[in-house]
Amino acid sequence: MNKSLILKIACALYICFWLFISYYFVKNRNGHEITVLSELLAQTKSYRESGFFTYPPQGETLTKRGVVKSVYIKRGMEDKKTVALQIFLTNYNSPMADYAQVFVEEAERYGFDWRLSPSIAMLETAAGRLAPKNKNGEITYNAWGWREGGDWKKFSSWEDGIRYVAHRLAYGYGVKNLNPKTMEPTYCQSCHEAAPGKWAEGVTKYMNEIQSIYNNL
């Protein structure tokens, strides 16, 4: 066997070796990231059940945020807004946590702030946890305090509610005027008359909380 052939075989084996190592590393790294992501969500739930409603808990640095970013953002599985909103809703044990992407999609469809609708829902019904039943005792999936015909408006699902409210917000108020301060006198007239600015302040507080999570991803 001549030296040239031996050299070619050696080079081929070398390349195969590093391809195998690279595949093994990426595969295990990805698996590790997914495992860490599961741990992150479980840890978030633990914080919530312990009475923590901020992310991360005061005084702690959650370095695993980078894993969330690499798993979701770099691979294009979800955008950063969806990740931030899902963390926010999970922190508050919201039944709408799995619909974070729908919130973002609908806001982008109509061109208004993606934090607005979930923040209103948070203020009105603890993001759906305290959603009212109608006069017939039916679940309304109404996280925004909407009334219709003297009763709580009933949606067929959380997703249905998110999409309906996004449409009504955009066309009822106009995208240019779609912010808590300008909405308050109409959206919650009784709130505005009783304590001007408080409703808007509450919604803005939650919008800022979502933004803080987003900024730290």
N, C-alpha and C. Protein backbone atom coordinates (compact mmCIF):
# COMPACT_ATOMS: atom_id res chain seq x y z
N MET A 1 0.86 -1.19 0.00
CA MET A 1 0.00 0.00 0.00
C MET A 1 0.90 1.24 0.00
N ASN A 2 0.69 2.13 -0.99
CA ASN A 2 1.57 3.30 -1.08
C ASN A 2 1.20 4.34 -0.04
N LYS A 3 2.15 5.24 0.18
CA LYS A 3 1.97 6.26 1.21
C LYS A 3 0.80 7.19 0.92
N SER A 4 0.55 7.47 -0.35
CA SER A 4 -0.54 8.36 -0.73
C SER A 4 -1.89 7.80 -0.31
N LEU A 5 -2.08 6.49 -0.53
CA LEU A 5 -3.34 5.85 -0.17
C LEU A 5 -3.52 5.82 1.35
N ILE A 6 -2.42 5.52 2.05
CA ILE A 6 -2.47 5.50 3.51
C ILE A 6 -2.86 6.87 4.05
N LEU A 7 -2.29 7.91 3.45
CA LEU A 7 -2.58 9.28 3.88
C LEU A 7 -4.05 9.61 3.66
N LYS A 8 -4.60 9.19 2.51
CA LYS A 8 -6.00 9.46 2.20
C LYS A 8 -6.93 8.76 3.19
N ILE A 9 -6.59 7.50 3.50
CA ILE A 9 -7.40 6.73 4.46
C ILE A 9 -7.35 7.39 5.84
N ALA A 10 -6.14 7.82 6.22
CA ALA A 10 -5.97 8.46 7.53
C ALA A 10 -6.79 9.75 7.61
N CYS A 11 -6.77 10.52 6.53
CA CYS A 11 -7.54 11.78 6.50
C CYS A 11 -9.03 11.50 6.58
N ALA A 12 -9.48 10.45 5.86
CA ALA A 12 -10.90 10.10 5.87
C ALA A 12 -11.34 9.68 7.27
N LEU A 13 -10.50 8.86 7.93
CA LEU A 13 -10.82 8.42 9.29
C LEU A 13 -10.85 9.60 10.26
N TYR A 14 -9.93 10.53 10.07
CA TYR A 14 -9.86 11.72 10.92
C TYR A 14 -11.13 12.56 10.80
N ILE A 15 -11.57 12.75 9.55
CA ILE A 15 -12.78 13.54 9.29
C ILE A 15 -14.00 12.84 9.89
N CYS A 16 -14.09 11.51 9.69
CA CYS A 16 -15.21 10.74 10.24
C CYS A 16 -15.25 10.83 11.76
N PHE A 17 -14.06 10.77 12.36
CA PHE A 17 -13.97 10.85 13.82
C PHE A 17 -14.55 12.17 14.32
N TRP A 18 -14.16 13.28 13.69
CA TRP A 18 -14.63 14.58 14.16
C TRP A 18 -16.10 14.83 13.82
N LEU A 19 -16.57 14.25 12.73
CA LEU A 19 -18.01 14.34 12.43
C LEU A 19 -18.82 13.63 13.50
N PHE A 20 -18.32 12.46 13.92
CA PHE A 20 -19.00 11.70 14.97
C PHE A 20 -19.00 12.48 16.28
N ILE A 21 -17.85 13.03 16.63
CA ILE A 21 -17.73 13.80 17.88
C ILE A 21 -18.67 15.00 17.86
N SER A 22 -18.72 15.70 16.72
CA SER A 22 -19.57 16.88 16.59
C SER A 22 -21.04 16.51 16.74
N TYR A 23 -21.44 15.41 16.06
CA TYR A 23 -22.83 14.96 16.15
C TYR A 23 -23.18 14.59 17.58
N TYR A 24 -22.30 13.85 18.23
CA TYR A 24 -22.54 13.41 19.60
C TYR A 24 -22.66 14.61 20.54
N PHE A 25 -21.79 15.59 20.34
CA PHE A 25 -21.79 16.77 21.21
C PHE A 25 -23.08 17.56 21.05
N VAL A 26 -23.46 17.82 19.78
CA VAL A 26 -24.66 18.60 19.51
C VAL A 26 -25.89 17.89 20.03
N LYS A 27 -25.95 16.57 19.77
CA LYS A 27 -27.11 15.79 20.21
C LYS A 27 -27.27 15.86 21.71
N ASN A 28 -26.18 15.66 22.43
CA ASN A 28 -26.24 15.68 23.89
C ASN A 28 -26.43 17.07 24.43
N ARG A 29 -25.86 18.05 23.75
CA ARG A 29 -26.04 19.44 24.19
C ARG A 29 -27.50 19.84 24.06
N ASN A 30 -28.11 19.46 22.92
CA ASN A 30 -29.52 19.79 22.71
C ASN A 30 -30.39 19.11 23.76
N GLY A 31 -30.08 17.85 24.02
CA GLY A 31 -30.85 17.13 25.03
C GLY A 31 -30.70 17.78 26.39
N HIS A 32 -29.48 18.24 26.68
CA HIS A 32 -29.23 18.91 27.95
C HIS A 32 -30.03 20.21 28.04
N GLU A 33 -30.06 20.96 26.93
CA GLU A 33 -30.79 22.22 26.93
C GLU A 33 -32.28 21.99 27.17
N ILE A 34 -32.83 20.96 26.52
CA ILE A 34 -34.25 20.69 26.69
C ILE A 34 -34.52 20.26 28.12
N THR A 35 -33.61 19.46 28.70
CA THR A 35 -33.77 19.05 30.09
C THR A 35 -33.72 20.25 31.01
N VAL A 36 -32.77 21.15 30.75
CA VAL A 36 -32.64 22.34 31.58
C VAL A 36 -33.87 23.23 31.43
N LEU A 37 -34.42 23.30 30.21
CA LEU A 37 -35.63 24.09 30.00
C LEU A 37 -36.77 23.54 30.84
N SER A 38 -36.91 22.21 30.89
CA SER A 38 -37.95 21.60 31.70
C SER A 38 -37.73 21.93 33.17
N GLU A 39 -36.46 21.90 33.58
CA GLU A 39 -36.13 22.25 34.96
C GLU A 39 -36.49 23.70 35.24
N LEU A 40 -36.25 24.56 34.25
CA LEU A 40 -36.54 25.98 34.40
C LEU A 40 -38.02 26.21 34.63
N LEU A 41 -38.87 25.56 33.81
CA LEU A 41 -40.31 25.73 33.97
C LEU A 41 -40.79 25.15 35.29
N ALA A 42 -40.21 24.02 35.70
CA ALA A 42 -40.57 23.42 36.98
C ALA A 42 -40.15 24.33 38.13
N GLN A 43 -38.98 24.96 37.97
CA GLN A 43 -38.49 25.87 39.00
C GLN A 43 -39.38 27.10 39.09
N THR A 44 -39.83 27.58 37.93
CA THR A 44 -40.74 28.71 37.91
C THR A 44 -42.02 28.37 38.66
N LYS A 45 -42.55 27.16 38.42
CA LYS A 45 -43.77 26.73 39.11
C LYS A 45 -43.53 26.67 40.61
N SER A 46 -42.34 26.18 41.00
CA SER A 46 -42.01 26.10 42.42
C SER A 46 -41.97 27.48 43.05
N TYR A 47 -41.37 28.45 42.34
CA TYR A 47 -41.33 29.82 42.84
C TYR A 47 -42.74 30.36 43.04
N ARG A 48 -43.61 30.08 42.04
CA ARG A 48 -44.97 30.61 42.08
C ARG A 48 -45.72 30.04 43.28
N GLU A 49 -45.60 28.71 43.49
CA GLU A 49 -46.32 28.07 44.58
C GLU A 49 -45.77 28.48 45.93
N SER A 50 -44.54 28.96 45.94
CA SER A 50 -43.95 29.43 47.19
C SER A 50 -44.30 30.88 47.49
N GLY A 51 -45.05 31.50 46.61
CA GLY A 51 -45.45 32.88 46.83
C GLY A 51 -44.66 33.90 46.07
N PHE A 52 -43.70 33.46 45.24
CA PHE A 52 -42.93 34.39 44.42
C PHE A 52 -43.72 34.69 43.16
N PHE A 53 -43.88 35.96 42.84
CA PHE A 53 -44.58 36.32 41.62
C PHE A 53 -43.74 37.24 40.76
N THR A 54 -42.44 37.11 40.91
CA THR A 54 -41.52 37.84 40.04
C THR A 54 -40.57 36.82 39.43
N TYR A 55 -39.94 37.22 38.34
CA TYR A 55 -39.04 36.29 37.66
C TYR A 55 -37.77 37.00 37.25
N PRO A 56 -36.62 36.58 37.75
CA PRO A 56 -36.45 35.55 38.75
C PRO A 56 -36.75 36.08 40.14
N PRO A 57 -36.82 35.23 41.18
CA PRO A 57 -37.06 35.70 42.54
C PRO A 57 -36.02 36.72 42.96
N GLN A 58 -36.44 37.65 43.77
CA GLN A 58 -35.54 38.73 44.20
C GLN A 58 -34.28 38.16 44.84
N GLY A 59 -33.15 38.66 44.41
CA GLY A 59 -31.88 38.23 44.99
C GLY A 59 -31.25 37.05 44.29
N GLU A 60 -31.97 36.43 43.33
CA GLU A 60 -31.41 35.29 42.63
C GLU A 60 -31.11 35.65 41.18
N THR A 61 -30.10 35.02 40.64
CA THR A 61 -29.78 35.19 39.22
C THR A 61 -30.02 33.86 38.53
N LEU A 62 -30.95 33.85 37.60
CA LEU A 62 -31.28 32.61 36.92
C LEU A 62 -30.51 32.54 35.61
N THR A 63 -29.34 31.92 35.65
CA THR A 63 -28.46 31.89 34.48
C THR A 63 -29.00 31.01 33.37
N LYS A 64 -30.00 30.20 33.66
CA LYS A 64 -30.54 29.30 32.64
C LYS A 64 -31.37 30.04 31.60
N ARG A 65 -31.58 31.33 31.77
CA ARG A 65 -32.28 32.10 30.75
C ARG A 65 -31.62 31.92 29.39
N GLY A 66 -30.30 31.84 29.39
CA GLY A 66 -29.56 31.68 28.15
C GLY A 66 -29.94 30.40 27.43
N VAL A 67 -30.28 29.38 28.19
CA VAL A 67 -30.70 28.12 27.59
C VAL A 67 -32.03 28.31 26.90
N VAL A 68 -32.96 29.00 27.55
CA VAL A 68 -34.25 29.27 26.93
C VAL A 68 -34.04 30.00 25.61
N LYS A 69 -33.16 30.98 25.63
CA LYS A 69 -32.91 31.75 24.41
C LYS A 69 -32.33 30.87 23.31
N SER A 70 -31.38 30.02 23.66
CA SER A 70 -30.75 29.20 22.63
C SER A 70 -31.71 28.14 22.09
N VAL A 71 -32.54 27.59 22.96
CA VAL A 71 -33.47 26.55 22.52
C VAL A 71 -34.55 27.13 21.62
N TYR A 72 -35.11 28.24 22.03
CA TYR A 72 -36.25 28.79 21.30
C TYR A 72 -35.87 29.78 20.21
N ILE A 73 -34.99 30.70 20.53
CA ILE A 73 -34.71 31.77 19.59
C ILE A 73 -33.83 31.30 18.44
N LYS A 74 -32.69 30.70 18.73
CA LYS A 74 -31.74 30.34 17.69
C LYS A 74 -32.31 29.28 16.75
N ARG A 75 -33.15 28.42 17.26
CA ARG A 75 -33.71 27.36 16.42
C ARG A 75 -35.00 27.80 15.74
N GLY A 76 -35.49 28.97 16.08
CA GLY A 76 -36.69 29.47 15.44
C GLY A 76 -37.96 28.77 15.86
N MET A 77 -37.94 28.07 16.99
CA MET A 77 -39.12 27.36 17.44
C MET A 77 -40.19 28.34 17.91
N GLU A 78 -39.80 29.34 18.62
CA GLU A 78 -40.70 30.38 19.08
C GLU A 78 -39.89 31.67 19.13
N ASP A 79 -40.58 32.80 19.08
CA ASP A 79 -39.82 34.03 19.19
C ASP A 79 -39.68 34.44 20.65
N LYS A 80 -38.86 35.41 20.86
CA LYS A 80 -38.52 35.84 22.22
C LYS A 80 -39.74 36.37 22.96
N LYS A 81 -40.64 37.02 22.25
CA LYS A 81 -41.85 37.55 22.88
C LYS A 81 -42.70 36.42 23.46
N THR A 82 -42.84 35.37 22.70
CA THR A 82 -43.64 34.23 23.15
C THR A 82 -43.04 33.60 24.39
N VAL A 83 -41.72 33.44 24.40
CA VAL A 83 -41.04 32.86 25.56
C VAL A 83 -41.27 33.72 26.79
N ALA A 84 -41.07 35.03 26.66
CA ALA A 84 -41.25 35.94 27.80
C ALA A 84 -42.68 35.89 28.32
N LEU A 85 -43.64 35.89 27.42
CA LEU A 85 -45.04 35.90 27.82
C LEU A 85 -45.44 34.58 28.47
N GLN A 86 -44.89 33.48 27.95
CA GLN A 86 -45.20 32.19 28.55
C GLN A 86 -44.64 32.10 29.97
N ILE A 87 -43.46 32.63 30.18
CA ILE A 87 -42.88 32.65 31.53
C ILE A 87 -43.75 33.50 32.45
N PHE A 88 -44.17 34.67 31.98
CA PHE A 88 -45.02 35.57 32.77
C PHE A 88 -46.31 34.87 33.17
N LEU A 89 -47.00 34.27 32.22
CA LEU A 89 -48.28 33.62 32.50
C LEU A 89 -48.11 32.39 33.39
N THR A 90 -47.01 31.68 33.19
CA THR A 90 -46.73 30.51 34.03
C THR A 90 -46.49 30.94 35.47
N ASN A 91 -45.79 32.05 35.65
CA ASN A 91 -45.53 32.57 37.00
C ASN A 91 -46.82 32.78 37.78
N TYR A 92 -47.87 33.19 37.09
CA TYR A 92 -49.14 33.50 37.74
C TYR A 92 -50.15 32.36 37.62
N ASN A 93 -49.67 31.20 37.22
CA ASN A 93 -50.54 30.02 37.13
C ASN A 93 -51.74 30.26 36.22
N SER A 94 -51.52 30.99 35.15
CA SER A 94 -52.60 31.31 34.23
C SER A 94 -52.96 30.11 33.36
N PRO A 95 -54.26 29.85 33.18
CA PRO A 95 -54.67 28.77 32.27
C PRO A 95 -54.39 29.10 30.81
N MET A 96 -53.96 30.33 30.55
CA MET A 96 -53.66 30.74 29.18
C MET A 96 -52.18 30.67 28.83
N ALA A 97 -51.39 30.10 29.71
CA ALA A 97 -49.94 30.06 29.48
C ALA A 97 -49.58 29.37 28.17
N ASP A 98 -50.35 28.37 27.80
CA ASP A 98 -50.07 27.64 26.55
C ASP A 98 -50.48 28.42 25.31
N TYR A 99 -51.11 29.57 25.51
CA TYR A 99 -51.58 30.37 24.37
C TYR A 99 -50.79 31.66 24.21
N ALA A 100 -49.59 31.69 24.79
CA ALA A 100 -48.75 32.89 24.70
C ALA A 100 -48.49 33.27 23.25
N GLN A 101 -48.25 32.28 22.41
CA GLN A 101 -47.96 32.56 21.01
C GLN A 101 -49.16 33.18 20.30
N VAL A 102 -50.38 32.79 20.71
CA VAL A 102 -51.59 33.36 20.09
C VAL A 102 -51.70 34.84 20.44
N PHE A 103 -51.40 35.20 21.69
CA PHE A 103 -51.40 36.61 22.09
C PHE A 103 -50.47 37.41 21.17
N VAL A 104 -49.26 36.89 20.98
CA VAL A 104 -48.26 37.59 20.18
C VAL A 104 -48.70 37.68 18.72
N GLU A 105 -49.18 36.58 18.18
CA GLU A 105 -49.60 36.56 16.78
C GLU A 105 -50.72 37.56 16.51
N GLU A 106 -51.69 37.61 17.41
CA GLU A 106 -52.83 38.51 17.20
C GLU A 106 -52.42 39.97 17.32
N ALA A 107 -51.55 40.27 18.28
CA ALA A 107 -51.07 41.65 18.43
C ALA A 107 -50.31 42.08 17.18
N GLU A 108 -49.49 41.19 16.65
CA GLU A 108 -48.72 41.53 15.45
C GLU A 108 -49.62 41.61 14.21
N ARG A 109 -50.68 40.82 14.20
CA ARG A 109 -51.63 40.87 13.09
C ARG A 109 -52.26 42.25 12.97
N TYR A 110 -52.61 42.84 14.13
CA TYR A 110 -53.30 44.13 14.11
C TYR A 110 -52.38 45.32 14.37
N GLY A 111 -51.15 45.03 14.80
CA GLY A 111 -50.17 46.09 14.96
C GLY A 111 -50.22 46.85 16.26
N PHE A 112 -50.62 46.17 17.36
CA PHE A 112 -50.56 46.85 18.66
C PHE A 112 -49.61 46.11 19.60
N ASP A 113 -49.36 46.70 20.75
CA ASP A 113 -48.38 46.19 21.70
C ASP A 113 -48.76 44.77 22.16
N TRP A 114 -47.85 43.83 21.99
CA TRP A 114 -48.10 42.43 22.32
C TRP A 114 -48.30 42.18 23.81
N ARG A 115 -47.90 43.13 24.64
CA ARG A 115 -48.03 42.96 26.09
C ARG A 115 -49.39 43.41 26.61
N LEU A 116 -50.14 44.15 25.79
CA LEU A 116 -51.35 44.81 26.26
C LEU A 116 -52.46 43.85 26.68
N SER A 117 -52.89 42.99 25.78
CA SER A 117 -54.02 42.11 26.08
C SER A 117 -53.77 41.19 27.27
N PRO A 118 -52.60 40.51 27.36
CA PRO A 118 -52.37 39.68 28.55
C PRO A 118 -52.28 40.49 29.83
N SER A 119 -51.83 41.73 29.74
CA SER A 119 -51.74 42.57 30.94
C SER A 119 -53.13 43.00 31.41
N ILE A 120 -54.02 43.29 30.47
CA ILE A 120 -55.41 43.59 30.83
C ILE A 120 -56.04 42.37 31.49
N ALA A 121 -55.81 41.20 30.90
CA ALA A 121 -56.35 39.96 31.45
C ALA A 121 -55.81 39.71 32.85
N MET A 122 -54.53 40.04 33.06
CA MET A 122 -53.92 39.86 34.37
C MET A 122 -54.59 40.74 35.42
N LEU A 123 -54.86 41.97 35.05
CA LEU A 123 -55.48 42.91 35.99
C LEU A 123 -56.94 42.55 36.25
N GLU A 124 -57.66 42.16 35.21
CA GLU A 124 -59.09 41.91 35.33
C GLU A 124 -59.43 40.59 36.02
N THR A 125 -58.71 39.53 35.67
CA THR A 125 -59.08 38.20 36.19
C THR A 125 -57.88 37.33 36.57
N ALA A 126 -56.77 37.96 36.93
CA ALA A 126 -55.55 37.19 37.22
C ALA A 126 -55.21 36.28 36.05
N ALA A 127 -55.30 36.85 34.84
CA ALA A 127 -54.97 36.15 33.59
C ALA A 127 -55.80 34.89 33.40
N GLY A 128 -57.09 35.00 33.74
CA GLY A 128 -58.00 33.89 33.50
C GLY A 128 -58.29 33.01 34.70
N ARG A 129 -57.48 33.07 35.72
CA ARG A 129 -57.70 32.23 36.91
C ARG A 129 -59.02 32.57 37.59
N LEU A 130 -59.41 33.84 37.53
CA LEU A 130 -60.65 34.28 38.17
C LEU A 130 -61.71 34.65 37.14
N ALA A 131 -61.61 34.06 35.96
CA ALA A 131 -62.59 34.35 34.90
C ALA A 131 -63.99 34.00 35.40
N PRO A 132 -64.96 34.88 35.19
CA PRO A 132 -66.31 34.66 35.72
C PRO A 132 -67.10 33.62 34.93
N LYS A 133 -68.09 33.03 35.59
CA LYS A 133 -69.06 32.19 34.90
C LYS A 133 -70.27 33.06 34.56
N ASN A 134 -70.99 32.68 33.53
CA ASN A 134 -72.17 33.48 33.16
C ASN A 134 -73.36 33.09 34.03
N LYS A 135 -74.52 33.67 33.75
CA LYS A 135 -75.71 33.43 34.58
C LYS A 135 -76.17 31.98 34.55
N ASN A 136 -75.77 31.27 33.52
CA ASN A 136 -76.12 29.85 33.42
C ASN A 136 -75.08 28.95 34.09
N GLY A 137 -74.09 29.58 34.70
CA GLY A 137 -73.05 28.82 35.38
C GLY A 137 -72.02 28.22 34.45
N GLU A 138 -71.96 28.72 33.22
CA GLU A 138 -71.04 28.18 32.22
C GLU A 138 -69.68 28.87 32.29
N ILE A 139 -68.63 28.13 32.01
CA ILE A 139 -67.29 28.72 31.91
C ILE A 139 -67.27 29.66 30.71
N THR A 140 -66.80 30.86 30.91
CA THR A 140 -66.85 31.86 29.83
C THR A 140 -65.54 32.02 29.07
N TYR A 141 -64.44 31.57 29.62
CA TYR A 141 -63.11 31.81 29.03
C TYR A 141 -62.92 33.31 28.79
N ASN A 142 -63.50 34.10 29.66
CA ASN A 142 -63.48 35.56 29.52
C ASN A 142 -62.51 36.13 30.55
N ALA A 143 -61.29 36.37 30.12
CA ALA A 143 -60.24 36.86 31.03
C ALA A 143 -60.15 38.38 31.06
N TRP A 144 -60.97 39.07 30.30
CA TRP A 144 -60.81 40.52 30.12
C TRP A 144 -61.95 41.34 30.72
N GLY A 145 -62.90 40.69 31.37
CA GLY A 145 -64.01 41.40 32.00
C GLY A 145 -65.03 41.95 31.02
N TRP A 146 -65.15 41.33 29.87
CA TRP A 146 -66.09 41.84 28.86
C TRP A 146 -67.51 41.39 29.18
N ARG A 147 -68.45 42.34 29.03
CA ARG A 147 -69.86 42.04 29.26
C ARG A 147 -70.64 42.25 27.96
N GLU A 148 -71.72 41.50 27.85
CA GLU A 148 -72.54 41.59 26.64
C GLU A 148 -73.98 41.20 27.00
N GLY A 149 -74.92 42.10 26.73
CA GLY A 149 -76.33 41.82 27.02
C GLY A 149 -76.61 41.58 28.49
N GLY A 150 -75.94 42.31 29.36
CA GLY A 150 -76.18 42.18 30.79
C GLY A 150 -75.54 40.96 31.44
N ASP A 151 -74.66 40.29 30.73
CA ASP A 151 -74.00 39.10 31.28
C ASP A 151 -72.55 39.09 30.81
N TRP A 152 -71.75 38.20 31.41
CA TRP A 152 -70.37 38.07 30.98
C TRP A 152 -70.34 37.42 29.60
N LYS A 153 -69.57 38.00 28.70
CA LYS A 153 -69.46 37.43 27.36
C LYS A 153 -68.79 36.07 27.43
N LYS A 154 -69.34 35.11 26.71
CA LYS A 154 -68.81 33.75 26.71
C LYS A 154 -68.07 33.47 25.40
N PHE A 155 -66.84 32.96 25.56
CA PHE A 155 -66.06 32.51 24.41
C PHE A 155 -66.03 30.99 24.40
N SER A 156 -65.71 30.42 23.27
CA SER A 156 -65.69 28.96 23.16
C SER A 156 -64.41 28.34 23.72
N SER A 157 -63.35 29.16 23.83
CA SER A 157 -62.06 28.68 24.33
C SER A 157 -61.20 29.89 24.67
N TRP A 158 -60.06 29.65 25.31
CA TRP A 158 -59.13 30.76 25.58
C TRP A 158 -58.64 31.36 24.27
N GLU A 159 -58.33 30.51 23.32
CA GLU A 159 -57.84 31.00 22.03
C GLU A 159 -58.88 31.87 21.33
N ASP A 160 -60.12 31.43 21.38
CA ASP A 160 -61.21 32.21 20.79
C ASP A 160 -61.29 33.58 21.44
N GLY A 161 -61.18 33.61 22.77
CA GLY A 161 -61.22 34.88 23.49
C GLY A 161 -60.08 35.80 23.12
N ILE A 162 -58.88 35.25 23.04
CA ILE A 162 -57.69 36.05 22.70
C ILE A 162 -57.86 36.69 21.33
N ARG A 163 -58.31 35.90 20.37
CA ARG A 163 -58.46 36.41 19.00
C ARG A 163 -59.58 37.45 18.91
N TYR A 164 -60.69 37.19 19.57
CA TYR A 164 -61.82 38.12 19.53
C TYR A 164 -61.45 39.46 20.16
N VAL A 165 -60.84 39.40 21.33
CA VAL A 165 -60.48 40.63 22.05
C VAL A 165 -59.44 41.43 21.26
N ALA A 166 -58.48 40.76 20.65
CA ALA A 166 -57.48 41.46 19.84
C ALA A 166 -58.16 42.23 18.71
N HIS A 167 -59.10 41.59 18.05
CA HIS A 167 -59.84 42.23 16.95
C HIS A 167 -60.61 43.45 17.45
N ARG A 168 -61.31 43.28 18.57
CA ARG A 168 -62.13 44.37 19.10
C ARG A 168 -61.27 45.52 19.63
N LEU A 169 -60.15 45.20 20.23
CA LEU A 169 -59.26 46.26 20.71
C LEU A 169 -58.75 47.09 19.54
N ALA A 170 -58.31 46.41 18.50
CA ALA A 170 -57.74 47.11 17.34
C ALA A 170 -58.76 47.99 16.63
N TYR A 171 -59.95 47.46 16.43
CA TYR A 171 -60.95 48.22 15.67
C TYR A 171 -61.84 49.10 16.54
N GLY A 172 -61.92 48.77 17.83
CA GLY A 172 -62.73 49.57 18.72
C GLY A 172 -62.04 50.83 19.21
N TYR A 173 -60.73 50.73 19.41
CA TYR A 173 -59.97 51.87 19.94
C TYR A 173 -59.07 52.50 18.89
N GLY A 174 -58.70 51.72 17.90
CA GLY A 174 -57.74 52.22 16.92
C GLY A 174 -56.34 51.97 17.44
N VAL A 175 -55.50 51.45 16.61
CA VAL A 175 -54.16 51.06 17.02
C VAL A 175 -53.36 52.22 17.61
N LYS A 176 -53.53 53.42 17.05
CA LYS A 176 -52.76 54.57 17.52
C LYS A 176 -53.12 54.95 18.96
N ASN A 177 -54.35 54.67 19.37
CA ASN A 177 -54.80 55.03 20.72
C ASN A 177 -54.82 53.84 21.67
N LEU A 178 -54.19 52.75 21.26
CA LEU A 178 -54.27 51.52 22.04
C LEU A 178 -53.18 51.47 23.10
N ASN A 179 -53.41 52.16 24.19
CA ASN A 179 -52.53 52.10 25.35
C ASN A 179 -53.39 52.28 26.60
N PRO A 180 -52.94 51.81 27.75
CA PRO A 180 -53.76 51.82 28.96
C PRO A 180 -54.34 53.19 29.32
N LYS A 181 -53.56 54.23 29.19
CA LYS A 181 -54.01 55.56 29.61
C LYS A 181 -55.18 56.05 28.77
N THR A 182 -55.09 55.92 27.45
CA THR A 182 -56.17 56.41 26.59
C THR A 182 -57.37 55.48 26.62
N MET A 183 -57.16 54.21 26.92
CA MET A 183 -58.25 53.24 26.95
C MET A 183 -59.10 53.32 28.21
N GLU A 184 -58.49 53.69 29.31
CA GLU A 184 -59.15 53.59 30.62
C GLU A 184 -60.55 54.19 30.69
N PRO A 185 -60.78 55.43 30.24
CA PRO A 185 -62.12 56.02 30.39
C PRO A 185 -63.22 55.22 29.71
N THR A 186 -62.88 54.49 28.66
CA THR A 186 -63.89 53.70 27.94
C THR A 186 -63.89 52.25 28.38
N TYR A 187 -62.72 51.66 28.51
CA TYR A 187 -62.63 50.24 28.83
C TYR A 187 -63.17 49.96 30.23
N CYS A 188 -62.82 50.80 31.17
CA CYS A 188 -63.29 50.61 32.55
C CYS A 188 -63.75 51.96 33.09
N GLN A 189 -64.91 52.38 32.63
CA GLN A 189 -65.42 53.70 33.00
C GLN A 189 -65.60 53.84 34.50
N SER A 190 -66.14 52.80 35.14
CA SER A 190 -66.35 52.85 36.59
C SER A 190 -65.03 52.99 37.33
N CYS A 191 -63.99 52.30 36.84
CA CYS A 191 -62.65 52.41 37.45
C CYS A 191 -62.14 53.84 37.32
N HIS A 192 -62.32 54.39 36.13
CA HIS A 192 -61.83 55.74 35.85
C HIS A 192 -62.52 56.77 36.72
N GLU A 193 -63.82 56.60 36.92
CA GLU A 193 -64.57 57.56 37.73
C GLU A 193 -64.23 57.43 39.21
N ALA A 194 -63.98 56.21 39.66
CA ALA A 194 -63.68 55.99 41.08
C ALA A 194 -62.25 56.37 41.44
N ALA A 195 -61.32 56.06 40.56
CA ALA A 195 -59.89 56.34 40.84
C ALA A 195 -59.18 56.56 39.52
N PRO A 196 -59.25 57.75 38.98
CA PRO A 196 -58.64 58.04 37.68
C PRO A 196 -57.17 57.62 37.61
N GLY A 197 -56.85 56.88 36.57
CA GLY A 197 -55.46 56.50 36.34
C GLY A 197 -55.03 55.19 36.97
N LYS A 198 -55.81 54.66 37.92
CA LYS A 198 -55.40 53.45 38.63
C LYS A 198 -55.46 52.21 37.74
N TRP A 199 -56.49 52.13 36.93
CA TRP A 199 -56.61 50.98 36.03
C TRP A 199 -55.44 50.97 35.05
N ALA A 200 -55.16 52.11 34.46
CA ALA A 200 -54.04 52.22 33.51
C ALA A 200 -52.71 51.90 34.20
N GLU A 201 -52.59 52.34 35.42
CA GLU A 201 -51.37 52.09 36.19
C GLU A 201 -51.18 50.59 36.42
N GLY A 202 -52.28 49.91 36.73
CA GLY A 202 -52.21 48.47 36.96
C GLY A 202 -51.82 47.70 35.70
N VAL A 203 -52.44 48.06 34.58
CA VAL A 203 -52.11 47.39 33.31
C VAL A 203 -50.66 47.65 32.93
N THR A 204 -50.23 48.89 33.09
CA THR A 204 -48.85 49.26 32.76
C THR A 204 -47.85 48.50 33.61
N LYS A 205 -48.19 48.29 34.87
CA LYS A 205 -47.32 47.53 35.78
C LYS A 205 -47.04 46.14 35.21
N TYR A 206 -48.08 45.47 34.75
CA TYR A 206 -47.89 44.12 34.21
C TYR A 206 -47.17 44.15 32.87
N MET A 207 -47.43 45.17 32.08
CA MET A 207 -46.71 45.31 30.81
C MET A 207 -45.21 45.46 31.07
N ASN A 208 -44.87 46.23 32.09
CA ASN A 208 -43.46 46.42 32.44
C ASN A 208 -42.84 45.13 32.96
N GLU A 209 -43.64 44.34 33.67
CA GLU A 209 -43.13 43.07 34.19
C GLU A 209 -42.81 42.11 33.04
N ILE A 210 -43.68 42.08 32.05
CA ILE A 210 -43.43 41.25 30.87
C ILE A 210 -42.18 41.73 30.14
N GLN A 211 -42.05 43.05 30.02
CA GLN A 211 -40.89 43.62 29.34
C GLN A 211 -39.60 43.28 30.06
N SER A 212 -39.65 43.27 31.39
CA SER A 212 -38.47 42.94 32.17
C SER A 212 -38.02 41.50 31.91
N ILE A 213 -38.98 40.60 31.83
CA ILE A 213 -38.66 39.20 31.51
C ILE A 213 -38.04 39.12 30.12
N TYR A 214 -38.66 39.81 29.17
CA TYR A 214 -38.17 39.84 27.79
C TYR A 214 -36.73 40.35 27.72
N ASN A 215 -36.47 41.44 28.44
CA ASN A 215 -35.13 42.06 28.40
C ASN A 215 -34.06 41.15 28.97
N ASN A 216 -34.45 40.26 29.86
CA ASN A 216 -33.46 39.41 30.53
C ASN A 216 -33.32 38.02 29.91
N LEU A 217 -34.00 37.78 28.82
CA LEU A 217 -33.84 36.50 28.13
C LEU A 217 -32.51 36.48 27.35
